[in-house]
Short mmCIF file of C-alpha atoms in Angstrom, two decimals:
data_model
loop_
_atom_site.label_atom_id
_atom_site.label_comp_id
_atom_site.label_asym_id
_atom_site.label_seq_id
_atom_site.Cartn_x
_atom_site.Cartn_y
_atom_site.Cartn_z
CA MET E 933 24.12 -4.88 30.28
CA THR E 934 24.14 -1.23 29.30
CA ALA E 935 27.26 0.81 28.69
CA ASN E 936 26.69 2.58 32.03
CA GLN E 937 26.38 -0.75 33.82
CA PHE E 938 29.54 -1.97 32.10
CA ARG E 939 31.51 1.11 33.19
CA SER E 940 30.10 0.84 36.71
CA ALA E 941 31.03 -2.84 36.93
CA LEU E 942 34.58 -2.07 35.84
CA ALA E 943 34.86 0.69 38.43
CA ARG E 944 33.53 -1.56 41.22
CA LEU E 945 35.90 -4.35 40.17
CA GLU E 946 38.77 -1.87 39.79
CA LEU E 947 39.37 -3.03 36.23
CA SER E 948 40.45 -0.84 33.36
CA GLN E 949 38.77 -1.26 30.00
CA LEU E 950 41.94 -2.92 28.71
CA GLY E 951 42.14 -5.19 31.75
CA ALA E 952 38.52 -6.19 31.33
CA ALA E 953 39.04 -6.82 27.63
CA ARG E 954 41.98 -9.13 28.33
CA LEU E 955 40.06 -10.92 31.05
CA LEU E 956 37.02 -11.38 28.82
CA GLY E 957 39.00 -12.40 25.75
CA ALA E 958 38.22 -9.27 23.78
CA ASP E 959 40.23 -6.58 22.06
CA GLY E 960 40.80 -3.32 23.92
CA ARG E 961 39.01 -1.39 21.19
CA THR E 962 36.01 -3.66 21.62
CA ALA E 963 35.79 -2.94 25.35
CA ARG E 964 36.03 0.78 24.58
CA ARG E 965 33.11 0.40 22.15
CA TRP E 966 31.11 -1.39 24.86
CA ALA E 967 31.85 1.43 27.32
CA LEU E 968 30.86 4.09 24.79
CA ASP E 969 27.66 2.22 23.84
CA GLU E 970 28.88 1.82 20.26
CA ARG E 971 28.47 -1.95 20.51
CA PRO E 972 26.33 -4.04 22.88
CA VAL E 973 28.09 -5.88 25.69
CA PRO E 974 27.83 -9.59 24.84
CA ALA E 975 25.71 -11.65 27.19
CA THR E 976 28.64 -13.88 28.15
CA ALA E 977 30.76 -10.87 29.14
CA ALA E 978 27.88 -9.41 31.13
CA ILE E 979 27.31 -12.70 32.94
CA LEU E 980 30.99 -13.01 33.87
CA LEU E 981 31.07 -9.43 35.17
CA ARG E 982 27.93 -9.99 37.23
CA LEU E 983 29.37 -13.21 38.68
CA LEU E 984 32.56 -11.34 39.58
CA LEU E 985 30.54 -8.59 41.25
CA ALA E 986 28.55 -11.15 43.23
CA GLY E 987 31.72 -12.88 44.38
CA LYS E 988 30.65 -16.16 42.79
CA ILE E 989 33.83 -16.36 40.70
CA SER E 990 37.21 -14.66 40.85
CA VAL E 991 39.55 -13.18 38.30
CA LYS E 992 41.81 -16.17 38.97
CA ASP E 993 38.94 -18.52 38.03
CA ILE E 994 38.56 -16.80 34.67
CA GLU E 995 42.31 -16.71 34.06
CA ALA E 996 42.55 -20.41 34.89
CA ALA E 997 39.80 -21.15 32.34
CA HIS E 998 41.84 -19.29 29.70
CA ASP E 999 44.85 -21.49 30.47
CA ARG E 1000 42.98 -24.70 29.74
#
């Protein structure tokens, strides 16, 4: 996932960079680096975002997985 795709996914999901970072278990600075193309978006984060966009999983599903 490119930085542009990451930013587009966040916009479509109505997530801020900080919100996405929390959801994906990352630091806010890390998400900013992904958005600015300073660091690559990890494959696991990209997969989760794509699943969210496709409606295959929900934010609640991811949050529930964090609680386990």
